[in-house]
Amino acid sequence: MTPLKNDRFLRALLRQPVDVTPVWMMRQAGRYLPEYRATRKKAGDFMALCKTPELACEVTLQPLDRFPLDAAILFSDILTIPDAMGLGLYFSEGEGPRFKSPVRTAQDVAALAVPDPEGELRYVMDAVRLIRSELHGRVPLIGFAGSPWTLATYMVEGAGTKEFAHIKRMLFDEPKVMHQLLDLLARAVTVYLNAQIAAGAQAVMVFDTWGGVLTPRDYKKFSLRYMEQIVRGLTREHEGRRVPVILFTKNGGQWLEAMAATGCDALGIDWTTDLADARRRVGDKVALQGNMDPSVLYASPARIRTEVETILASYGPGSGHVFNLGHGIHQHVNPDHAAAFVDAVHKLSTPYHV
Amino acid sequence: MTPLKNDRFLRALLRQPVDVTPVWMMRQAGRYLPEYRATRKKAGDFMALCKTPELACEVTLQPLDRFPLDAAILFSDILTIPDAMGLGLYFSEGEGPRFKSPVRTAQDVAALAVPDPEGELRYVMDAVRLIRSELHGRVPLIGFAGSPWTLATYMVEGAGTKEFAHIKRMLFDEPKVMHQLLDLLARAVTVYLNAQIAAGAQAVMVFDTWGGVLTPRDYKKFSLRYMEQIVRGLTREHEGRRVPVILFTKNGGQWLEAMAATGCDALGIDWTTDLADARRRVGDKVALQGNMDPSVLYASPARIRTEVETILASYGPGSGHVFNLGHGIHQHVNPDHAAAFVDAVHKLSTPYHV
């Protein structure tokens, strides 16, 4: 493999010295880019884009050609795993993801099996291998998966939801079935991420989009516990380098101490938590990734720079900070504003690394 | 006025001794009750129900006839104020509230005025007077309003939103205009709540449904600051009794200390914060109202009782706790489960008040 030309991102995740604060954007390959919309049109639909390694590679690299980002992230979807389990994933326009066969009963759960990452999910590993090769060592490649709890919400509800009625009924009334499903998903995510690492992913991130809809007690029992199981099962050294693991629970700001105790290397932080508080609370246990409100990218470039400066000052001097948005970039953002954001992070962070 | 027969709710908000923990449910007059659906059908649409004092009174009292609740809450909507400002509120089926004329520019903001609570909003005060009279002192009546920030989100977006693109662009790029709008709304909410108190409301609650989508810095500047302005301007004594003020920011669990410092009497707490932690953090400054996940009402009555017990134990012994859901009751809940919930709070809380 080609040696890495820019390893700021990996170094910051391990709290090793860097020259400037590294930066990438969640959903950086996405609809706000006209070149992405063109490739997506060529692919037909969203899942066709995910399932065609050449096209997934193409969109993964697009934002890197526009902006001096410090990491690439595999273009894929968290629902590849339930799709490979045979639940019949489809996207209905304007309504988000849906499953033809939601998982509702003990029998439904018993019928599920861990998918083979080099079988049903081989298209993901092929994309990782191709992207890694096409990157030619420019920046590290991030692999990812959804958290067991987050995957389970879609599998049990059968669609996006605001109320979480079906899965919470399962959680409260049939906790054994709920745990069986989550354990299966934790095993599936572990082999899936390890396969991504073997295929070339140099860091991995677990997205827990919906852990924040639980009580603190249930978050620990039904979401964090299974992310910890994944962290314990991951390959942490590959190609002679540590493979950092990032955990991100949206709206999880109240539980950072517990998240930091899982053995992961870094936490993703959304914008509802102050980075200075977060750093004080987790101490030197983990690095932090975040946390600009993605809506700031709707504001003027001057205002974007002010916000970047505020967040850099909030984290303070020293390594251990990867700059990012607190959630995915919105589709109506002007790409020039994203450029101003990336530029501001690099330019304004120099004084914090002397 | 008839003397109050049950003042547990008011006493708990002021942290005075009570026999059992008082309980009510956010959105207790609502679609989960068949009798509510019948009255709503009679009214025609949702706003007609709000604007007809006899029908608003009828649905306010319905849950009290079913369950031994310790408070009634005025049946109304937070959007009565922007509606009275002439923005043209309407509800499109399945899409939530919308405004014909959203507020987007400095000129739009300059054109707005504080509505007269006994003029355009007289129907609300008439409902308060009628309900108070029809209650015959059974339990106290709660008045309410939306927070300035929350009202502004609907007024600027013109509809419900997940991204908050328009209002955040205003907040980031035109903070002066944003502050003008919020100040006007704080003044409008203050006179509106004071008129409700004069008409007979015995406690008031400010609902900040969307404060939790802001950074900690912006929450303090653009939401909490205006709730504090309201708290300072409210009538705090009426009919020889203190009128308690409750502030509730959904997803505001990280900011309880700052909320408790506003001078309010109690904080509403959603289920993502542990009540033991919340109590420790706010000390003896305020009472706490909450915080069962409304989805627990989908579970069996036995499971509901276990959750009630857990939450009572979490708050611990002594007064200062009003039991409630962490958000509004869901429309598909079985009313018998709500009955089991109310009963469990009263029965299981006795040992905490000896």
mmCIF file of C-alpha atoms in Angstrom, chain A residues 1 10 74 117-118 124-126 128-129 132 141-145 189-206 230-246 265:
data_model
loop_
_atom_site.group_PDB
_atom_site.id
_atom_site.type_symbol
_atom_site.label_atom_id
_atom_site.label_comp_id
_atom_site.label_asym_id
_atom_site.label_seq_id
_atom_site.Cartn_x
_atom_site.Cartn_y
_atom_site.Cartn_z
ATOM 1 C CA MET A 1 0.000 0.000 0.000
ATOM 2 C CA LEU A 10 -5.279 9.620 12.457
ATOM 3 C CA LEU A 74 -16.648 5.378 2.392
ATOM 4 C CA PRO A 117 -19.139 -9.325 4.531
ATOM 5 C CA GLU A 118 -17.430 -10.923 1.547
ATOM 6 C CA VAL A 124 -19.084 -2.680 0.227
ATOM 7 C CA MET A 125 -15.667 -4.337 0.600
ATOM 8 C CA ASP A 126 -15.006 -3.921 -3.123
ATOM 9 C CA VAL A 128 -13.388 0.060 0.208
ATOM 10 C CA ARG A 129 -10.596 -1.683 -1.749
ATOM 11 C CA ARG A 132 -8.265 2.915 -0.877
ATOM 12 C CA LEU A 141 -10.167 6.279 4.560
ATOM 13 C CA ILE A 142 -12.889 6.002 7.218
ATOM 14 C CA GLY A 143 -15.152 2.942 7.303
ATOM 15 C CA PHE A 144 -18.448 3.010 9.189
ATOM 16 C CA ALA A 145 -21.576 1.226 10.366
ATOM 17 C CA VAL A 189 -21.427 -4.888 12.793
ATOM 18 C CA THR A 190 -18.196 -6.276 14.284
ATOM 19 C CA VAL A 191 -17.474 -8.637 11.380
ATOM 20 C CA TYR A 192 -18.589 -5.966 8.899
ATOM 21 C CA LEU A 193 -16.222 -3.321 10.313
ATOM 22 C CA ASN A 194 -13.365 -5.810 10.648
ATOM 23 C CA ALA A 195 -13.854 -6.718 6.985
ATOM 24 C CA GLN A 196 -13.741 -3.002 6.089
ATOM 25 C CA ILE A 197 -10.483 -2.695 8.054
ATOM 26 C CA ALA A 198 -9.048 -5.748 6.284
ATOM 27 C CA ALA A 199 -10.122 -4.202 2.955
ATOM 28 C CA GLY A 200 -8.330 -0.949 3.741
ATOM 29 C CA ALA A 201 -10.343 1.304 6.098
ATOM 30 C CA GLN A 202 -7.859 3.131 8.358
ATOM 31 C CA ALA A 203 -10.335 4.305 11.005
ATOM 32 C CA VAL A 204 -13.932 3.303 11.724
ATOM 33 C CA MET A 205 -16.930 5.194 13.050
ATOM 34 C CA VAL A 206 -20.146 3.868 14.602
ATOM 35 C CA ILE A 230 -18.270 -3.927 19.004
ATOM 36 C CA VAL A 231 -15.284 -1.898 20.257
ATOM 37 C CA ARG A 232 -13.988 -4.986 22.107
ATOM 38 C CA GLY A 233 -14.285 -7.133 18.981
ATOM 39 C CA LEU A 234 -12.599 -4.796 16.495
ATOM 40 C CA THR A 235 -9.184 -5.177 14.891
ATOM 41 C CA ARG A 236 -7.287 -2.295 16.474
ATOM 42 C CA GLU A 237 -3.949 -2.702 14.656
ATOM 43 C CA HIS A 238 -3.607 -3.107 10.896
ATOM 44 C CA GLU A 239 -0.788 -2.461 8.409
ATOM 45 C CA GLY A 240 1.417 -1.638 11.413
ATOM 46 C CA ARG A 241 -0.798 1.231 12.570
ATOM 47 C CA ARG A 242 -3.526 1.666 15.160
ATOM 48 C CA VAL A 243 -7.034 1.759 13.673
ATOM 49 C CA PRO A 244 -8.936 4.369 15.719
ATOM 50 C CA VAL A 245 -12.616 3.850 16.577
ATOM 51 C CA ILE A 246 -15.017 6.793 16.846
ATOM 52 C CA ASP A 265 -10.448 6.294 20.721
#
